[in-house]
Amino acid sequence: MADYIIRDARVEDCGEILQMLKELQEFCNNWGPLKLDEHTLRRDGFGEHKFFDCAVAEEKKKEESGPALVGYLLYYWAYSTSAGRMMVVEDIYVRQSNRTKGTGSALWAYVTKVAMEKGCKRIQWIVHDWNTNAIKFYKKLGAVDMCIRNGWLVYNLDADAMISSLAMLTANKQ
Amino acid sequence: MADYIIRDARVEDCGEILQMLKELQEFCNNWGPLKLDEHTLRRDGFGEHKFFDCAVAEEKKKEESGPALVGYLLYYWAYSTSAGRMMVVEDIYVRQSNRTKGTGSALWAYVTKVAMEKGCKRIQWIVHDWNTNAIKFYKKLGAVDMCIRNGWLVYNLDADAMISSLAMLTANKQ
């Protein structure tokens, strides 16, 4: 029997999700300083405009010490004009203490069901090329590298580039 | 003066957006058959759960022949645990008749403002590596190729792989 349950995150989990996010950030040591805080997570995940959803793995404990989360999977709803409704997985993380217990698989299975119930035809995510353990897991799931298969490239405009590009685009206005 | 206006799409635009989507699909001739129809676009863009938003370029016409759309930009709201609120651009398309009139730039500027008003710190999108004209435009905006810069790979599970992976993941359940 698993010693955890998987459930939807609640607003009061945000503090612990943030803590796990920091641990994940240490694992991916090229992120730079964490820009999110608990207030931001509460607002963006549980406010009027929900920018993300989240599933968590919670340890089954007898003590009255409050919930102890051992993993999370943060995702959002997206749209592909080729596939329709889509789920995008932003982060999946399992705490060191709970590795090799199937927690990652359980989180993934949980949100796959959520995606299917919503009528999604695709789950999509980004992985770093150095994260070979994760890639091995994704390939086992039957996932396809779209950069290799379809020549996809991911482009980003950061906040500064948004401002400068807007100035450029509106200067060109006819 | 531009002979078009940029505005938010309305539910009654879905027929013409679908038509433009078909034209875009012909341009990207590796998509396979279009899976979306007008009903699906109406439901997913204007229903109870909005999976996407859309801006359109509408030709200014004197005739009473109804709106004539010359371009669209379809996007959705997303979340980055490193950057926070994010906009993802799914499609941008301008009809042949309206190319070189700044319509693409005007659509892009319009949604950049929308993103900034929502407090987004990032705009993100995928482009095919063969679409060199688009890539030239994106680089001019100051956009960065995250596959090159951060070693990002995009992975997808399609509908069949979602089902088969779920069976695999739940069979492993402890």
PDB file of C-alpha atoms in Angstrom, chain A residues 1-2 4 21 30-31 33-36 40-41 43-44 49 51-52 72 74 76-86 88 90-91 100-102 105 108-110 112-113 115-116 118 120-130 135 137-147 150-159 161-166 168-170 172-174, chain B residues 1-2 4 21 30-31 33-36 40-41 43-44 49 51-52 72 74 76-86 88 90-91 100-102 105 108-110 112-113 115-116 118 120-130 135 137-147 150-159 161-166 168-170 172-174:
ATOM      1  CA  MET A   1       0.000   0.000   0.000  1.00  0.00           C
ATOM      2  CA  ALA A   2       1.204   3.466  -0.874  1.00  0.00           C
ATOM      3  CA  TYR A   4       0.478   8.732   0.412  1.00  0.00           C
ATOM      4  CA  LEU A  21       9.371  24.480  -5.749  1.00  0.00           C
ATOM      5  CA  ASN A  30      20.164  27.113 -13.694  1.00  0.00           C
ATOM      6  CA  TRP A  31      16.882  28.833 -12.841  1.00  0.00           C
ATOM      7  CA  PRO A  33      16.366  33.350  -8.030  1.00  0.00           C
ATOM      8  CA  LEU A  34      12.797  32.150  -7.450  1.00  0.00           C
ATOM      9  CA  LYS A  35      10.392  34.925  -8.434  1.00  0.00           C
ATOM     10  CA  LEU A  36       7.251  33.438  -6.904  1.00  0.00           C
ATOM     11  CA  THR A  40       1.495  34.872  -5.802  1.00  0.00           C
ATOM     12  CA  LEU A  41       0.826  31.124  -5.847  1.00  0.00           C
ATOM     13  CA  ARG A  43      -3.546  34.379  -6.223  1.00  0.00           C
ATOM     14  CA  ASP A  44      -2.600  32.667  -9.507  1.00  0.00           C
ATOM     15  CA  HIS A  49      -8.406  33.947 -12.808  1.00  0.00           C
ATOM     16  CA  PHE A  51      -3.550  30.385 -14.223  1.00  0.00           C
ATOM     17  CA  PHE A  52      -2.726  26.856 -13.089  1.00  0.00           C
ATOM     18  CA  TYR A  72       3.354  17.974  -6.574  1.00  0.00           C
ATOM     19  CA  LEU A  74       1.573  21.691 -11.468  1.00  0.00           C
ATOM     20  CA  TYR A  76      -2.461  24.275 -16.837  1.00  0.00           C
ATOM     21  CA  TRP A  77      -5.069  24.038 -19.560  1.00  0.00           C
ATOM     22  CA  ALA A  78      -4.005  24.901 -23.062  1.00  0.00           C
ATOM     23  CA  TYR A  79      -5.159  24.660 -26.640  1.00  0.00           C
ATOM     24  CA  SER A  80      -3.723  23.221 -29.803  1.00  0.00           C
ATOM     25  CA  THR A  81      -5.413  24.144 -33.080  1.00  0.00           C
ATOM     26  CA  SER A  82      -4.308  20.770 -34.396  1.00  0.00           C
ATOM     27  CA  ALA A  83      -5.337  18.636 -31.396  1.00  0.00           C
ATOM     28  CA  GLY A  84      -7.863  20.764 -29.466  1.00  0.00           C
ATOM     29  CA  ARG A  85      -7.992  20.764 -25.659  1.00  0.00           C
ATOM     30  CA  MET A  86      -4.640  20.093 -24.114  1.00  0.00           C
ATOM     31  CA  VAL A  88       0.470  21.220 -20.159  1.00  0.00           C
ATOM     32  CA  GLU A  90       4.729  22.635 -15.908  1.00  0.00           C
ATOM     33  CA  ASP A  91       6.443  20.847 -13.003  1.00  0.00           C
ATOM     34  CA  THR A 100      11.205   5.072  -5.838  1.00  0.00           C
ATOM     35  CA  LYS A 101       7.793   4.662  -4.197  1.00  0.00           C
ATOM     36  CA  GLY A 102       5.836   5.256  -7.403  1.00  0.00           C
ATOM     37  CA  SER A 105       3.818   7.733 -11.550  1.00  0.00           C
ATOM     38  CA  TRP A 108       1.160  11.521 -13.496  1.00  0.00           C
ATOM     39  CA  ALA A 109      -1.649   8.941 -13.630  1.00  0.00           C
ATOM     40  CA  TYR A 110      -3.898  11.224 -11.569  1.00  0.00           C
ATOM     41  CA  THR A 112      -3.773  12.013 -17.012  1.00  0.00           C
ATOM     42  CA  LYS A 113      -7.237  10.982 -15.783  1.00  0.00           C
ATOM     43  CA  ALA A 115      -6.988  15.502 -18.680  1.00  0.00           C
ATOM     44  CA  MET A 116      -9.053  12.676 -20.185  1.00  0.00           C
ATOM     45  CA  LYS A 118     -11.729  17.208 -19.646  1.00  0.00           C
ATOM     46  CA  CYS A 120      -7.932  16.634 -23.741  1.00  0.00           C
ATOM     47  CA  LYS A 121      -6.305  15.001 -26.725  1.00  0.00           C
ATOM     48  CA  ARG A 122      -2.768  15.847 -25.730  1.00  0.00           C
ATOM     49  CA  ILE A 123      -0.535  16.281 -22.708  1.00  0.00           C
ATOM     50  CA  GLN A 124       2.513  18.412 -23.387  1.00  0.00           C
ATOM     51  CA  TRP A 125       5.532  19.510 -21.367  1.00  0.00           C
ATOM     52  CA  ILE A 126       9.070  20.759 -21.598  1.00  0.00           C
ATOM     53  CA  VAL A 127      12.069  18.885 -20.248  1.00  0.00           C
ATOM     54  CA  HIS A 128      15.714  19.892 -20.084  1.00  0.00           C
ATOM     55  CA  ASP A 129      17.954  17.820 -22.341  1.00  0.00           C
ATOM     56  CA  TRP A 130      20.263  17.017 -19.385  1.00  0.00           C
ATOM     57  CA  ILE A 135      13.369  11.600 -20.386  1.00  0.00           C
ATOM     58  CA  PHE A 137      10.373   7.939 -17.863  1.00  0.00           C
ATOM     59  CA  TYR A 138       8.629  10.020 -20.544  1.00  0.00           C
ATOM     60  CA  LYS A 139       9.751   7.674 -23.315  1.00  0.00           C
ATOM     61  CA  LYS A 140       8.395   4.739 -21.335  1.00  0.00           C
ATOM     62  CA  LEU A 141       5.041   6.551 -21.277  1.00  0.00           C
ATOM     63  CA  GLY A 142       5.098   6.685 -25.079  1.00  0.00           C
ATOM     64  CA  ALA A 143       5.850  10.408 -25.288  1.00  0.00           C
ATOM     65  CA  VAL A 144       7.390  11.885 -28.402  1.00  0.00           C
ATOM     66  CA  ASP A 145      10.085  14.559 -28.677  1.00  0.00           C
ATOM     67  CA  MET A 146       8.375  17.134 -30.917  1.00  0.00           C
ATOM     68  CA  CYS A 147      11.597  19.073 -31.474  1.00  0.00           C
ATOM     69  CA  ASN A 150       8.351  17.991 -36.043  1.00  0.00           C
ATOM     70  CA  GLY A 151      11.239  20.447 -35.858  1.00  0.00           C
ATOM     71  CA  TRP A 152       9.624  22.482 -33.102  1.00  0.00           C
ATOM     72  CA  LEU A 153      11.490  25.344 -31.493  1.00  0.00           C
ATOM     73  CA  VAL A 154      10.304  27.122 -28.349  1.00  0.00           C
ATOM     74  CA  TYR A 155      10.630  30.890 -28.390  1.00  0.00           C
ATOM     75  CA  ASN A 156      10.247  33.212 -25.416  1.00  0.00           C
ATOM     76  CA  LEU A 157       9.875  36.933 -24.962  1.00  0.00           C
ATOM     77  CA  ASP A 158      10.762  37.915 -21.413  1.00  0.00           C
ATOM     78  CA  ALA A 159       9.261  40.922 -19.616  1.00  0.00           C
ATOM     79  CA  ALA A 161      11.644  42.087 -24.448  1.00  0.00           C
ATOM     80  CA  MET A 162       7.834  42.415 -24.240  1.00  0.00           C
ATOM     81  CA  ILE A 163       8.228  46.115 -23.494  1.00  0.00           C
ATOM     82  CA  SER A 164      10.911  46.801 -26.104  1.00  0.00           C
ATOM     83  CA  SER A 165       9.168  44.768 -28.816  1.00  0.00           C
ATOM     84  CA  LEU A 166       5.886  46.550 -28.160  1.00  0.00           C
ATOM     85  CA  MET A 168       9.072  48.594 -31.946  1.00  0.00           C
ATOM     86  CA  LEU A 169       5.793  47.108 -33.184  1.00  0.00           C
ATOM     87  CA  THR A 170       3.720  50.198 -32.451  1.00  0.00           C
ATOM     88  CA  ASN A 172       5.866  50.538 -37.234  1.00  0.00           C
ATOM     89  CA  LYS A 173       2.101  51.066 -37.086  1.00  0.00           C
ATOM     90  CA  GLN A 174       0.592  52.288 -40.311  1.00  0.00           C
TER      91      GLN A 174
ATOM     92  CA  MET B   1      -3.944  54.455 -42.123  1.00  0.00           C
ATOM     93  CA  ALA B   2      -4.431  50.733 -41.653  1.00  0.00           C
ATOM     94  CA  TYR B   4      -8.265  46.964 -40.590  1.00  0.00           C
ATOM     95  CA  LEU B  21      -7.205  27.896 -39.644  1.00  0.00           C
ATOM     96  CA  ASN B  30       2.381  18.522 -42.283  1.00  0.00           C
ATOM     97  CA  TRP B  31      -0.564  18.881 -39.913  1.00  0.00           C
ATOM     98  CA  PRO B  33      -6.568  16.507 -41.326  1.00  0.00           C
ATOM     99  CA  LEU B  34      -8.045  19.369 -39.276  1.00  0.00           C
ATOM    100  CA  LYS B  35      -9.716  17.951 -36.168  1.00  0.00           C
ATOM    101  CA  LEU B  36     -11.558  21.095 -35.097  1.00  0.00           C
ATOM    102  CA  THR B  40     -15.657  22.917 -31.065  1.00  0.00           C
ATOM    103  CA  LEU B  41     -14.125  26.375 -31.470  1.00  0.00           C
ATOM    104  CA  ARG B  43     -17.354  25.641 -27.122  1.00  0.00           C
ATOM    105  CA  ASP B  44     -13.627  25.794 -26.289  1.00  0.00           C
ATOM    106  CA  HIS B  49     -14.354  26.683 -19.566  1.00  0.00           C
ATOM    107  CA  PHE B  51      -9.397  26.999 -23.271  1.00  0.00           C
ATOM    108  CA  PHE B  52      -8.197  29.857 -25.470  1.00  0.00           C
ATOM    109  CA  TYR B  72      -6.146  36.056 -36.227  1.00  0.00           C
ATOM    110  CA  LEU B  74      -5.016  32.558 -30.979  1.00  0.00           C
ATOM    111  CA  TYR B  76      -4.012  30.963 -24.040  1.00  0.00           C
ATOM    112  CA  TRP B  77      -2.994  31.732 -20.464  1.00  0.00           C
ATOM    113  CA  ALA B  78      -0.284  29.615 -18.944  1.00  0.00           C
ATOM    114  CA  TYR B  79       2.009  29.477 -15.958  1.00  0.00           C
ATOM    115  CA  SER B  80       5.717  29.209 -15.483  1.00  0.00           C
ATOM    116  CA  THR B  81       6.999  28.426 -12.013  1.00  0.00           C
ATOM    117  CA  SER B  82      10.113  30.408 -12.871  1.00  0.00           C
ATOM    118  CA  ALA B  83       8.399  33.442 -14.456  1.00  0.00           C
ATOM    119  CA  GLY B  84       4.795  33.362 -13.167  1.00  0.00           C
ATOM    120  CA  ARG B  85       1.858  34.361 -15.386  1.00  0.00           C
ATOM    121  CA  MET B  86       2.514  33.711 -19.033  1.00  0.00           C
ATOM    122  CA  VAL B  88       1.279  31.314 -25.005  1.00  0.00           C
ATOM    123  CA  GLU B  90      -0.709  29.141 -30.430  1.00  0.00           C
ATOM    124  CA  ASP B  91      -1.290  30.547 -33.937  1.00  0.00           C
ATOM    125  CA  THR B 100       2.998  43.326 -45.825  1.00  0.00           C
ATOM    126  CA  LYS B 101       0.442  45.732 -44.328  1.00  0.00           C
ATOM    127  CA  GLY B 102       1.702  45.352 -40.766  1.00  0.00           C
ATOM    128  CA  SER B 105       2.743  43.191 -36.122  1.00  0.00           C
ATOM    129  CA  TRP B 108       1.196  40.808 -31.991  1.00  0.00           C
ATOM    130  CA  ALA B 109       1.284  44.293 -30.420  1.00  0.00           C
ATOM    131  CA  TYR B 110      -2.385  43.953 -29.412  1.00  0.00           C
ATOM    132  CA  THR B 112       1.415  41.882 -26.003  1.00  0.00           C
ATOM    133  CA  LYS B 113      -0.569  44.704 -24.396  1.00  0.00           C
ATOM    134  CA  ALA B 115      -0.442  40.058 -21.703  1.00  0.00           C
ATOM    135  CA  MET B 116       1.115  43.042 -19.931  1.00  0.00           C
ATOM    136  CA  LYS B 118      -2.657  40.643 -17.102  1.00  0.00           C
ATOM    137  CA  CYS B 120       2.418  38.295 -17.639  1.00  0.00           C
ATOM    138  CA  LYS B 121       6.180  38.155 -17.451  1.00  0.00           C
ATOM    139  CA  ARG B 122       6.620  35.984 -20.509  1.00  0.00           C
ATOM    140  CA  ILE B 123       5.113  35.307 -23.927  1.00  0.00           C
ATOM    141  CA  GLN B 124       5.977  31.892 -25.282  1.00  0.00           C
ATOM    142  CA  TRP B 125       5.277  30.040 -28.507  1.00  0.00           C
ATOM    143  CA  ILE B 126       6.442  27.226 -30.733  1.00  0.00           C
ATOM    144  CA  VAL B 127       7.656  27.710 -34.283  1.00  0.00           C
ATOM    145  CA  HIS B 128       8.676  25.147 -36.879  1.00  0.00           C
ATOM    146  CA  ASP B 129      12.370  25.257 -37.740  1.00  0.00           C
ATOM    147  CA  TRP B 130      11.563  25.568 -41.474  1.00  0.00           C
ATOM    148  CA  ILE B 135      11.828  33.169 -37.008  1.00  0.00           C
ATOM    149  CA  PHE B 137      10.339  38.327 -37.196  1.00  0.00           C
ATOM    150  CA  TYR B 138      10.589  36.741 -33.731  1.00  0.00           C
ATOM    151  CA  LYS B 139      14.297  37.480 -33.472  1.00  0.00           C
ATOM    152  CA  LYS B 140      13.599  41.097 -34.392  1.00  0.00           C
ATOM    153  CA  LEU B 141      11.198  41.193 -31.440  1.00  0.00           C
ATOM    154  CA  GLY B 142      14.036  40.110 -29.152  1.00  0.00           C
ATOM    155  CA  ALA B 143      12.753  36.572 -28.654  1.00  0.00           C
ATOM    156  CA  VAL B 144      15.084  33.796 -27.560  1.00  0.00           C
ATOM    157  CA  ASP B 145      15.212  30.192 -28.764  1.00  0.00           C
ATOM    158  CA  MET B 146      14.907  28.287 -25.478  1.00  0.00           C
ATOM    159  CA  CYS B 147      15.848  24.965 -27.077  1.00  0.00           C
ATOM    160  CA  ASN B 150      18.354  26.297 -22.128  1.00  0.00           C
ATOM    161  CA  GLY B 151      18.336  22.886 -23.814  1.00  0.00           C
ATOM    162  CA  TRP B 152      14.550  22.643 -23.747  1.00  0.00           C
ATOM    163  CA  LEU B 153      12.815  19.731 -25.426  1.00  0.00           C
ATOM    164  CA  VAL B 154       9.051  19.595 -25.986  1.00  0.00           C
ATOM    165  CA  TYR B 155       7.414  16.259 -25.272  1.00  0.00           C
ATOM    166  CA  ASN B 156       3.884  15.221 -26.205  1.00  0.00           C
ATOM    167  CA  LEU B 157       1.590  12.380 -25.266  1.00  0.00           C
ATOM    168  CA  ASP B 158      -1.165  12.020 -27.855  1.00  0.00           C
ATOM    169  CA  ALA B 159      -4.627  10.650 -27.060  1.00  0.00           C
ATOM    170  CA  ALA B 161      -0.465   7.334 -25.637  1.00  0.00           C
ATOM    171  CA  MET B 162      -2.484   8.913 -22.806  1.00  0.00           C
ATOM    172  CA  ILE B 163      -4.647   5.799 -22.619  1.00  0.00           C
ATOM    173  CA  SER B 164      -1.802   3.294 -22.904  1.00  0.00           C
ATOM    174  CA  SER B 165       0.438   5.172 -20.448  1.00  0.00           C
ATOM    175  CA  LEU B 166      -2.364   5.396 -17.918  1.00  0.00           C
ATOM    176  CA  MET B 168       0.928   1.221 -17.523  1.00  0.00           C
ATOM    177  CA  LEU B 169       1.105   3.719 -14.653  1.00  0.00           C
ATOM    178  CA  THR B 170      -1.844   2.287 -12.771  1.00  0.00           C
ATOM    179  CA  ASN B 172       2.566  -0.209 -11.412  1.00  0.00           C
ATOM    180  CA  LYS B 173       0.519   1.177  -8.521  1.00  0.00           C
ATOM    181  CA  GLN B 174       1.691   0.076  -5.137  1.00  0.00           C
TER     182      GLN B 174
END
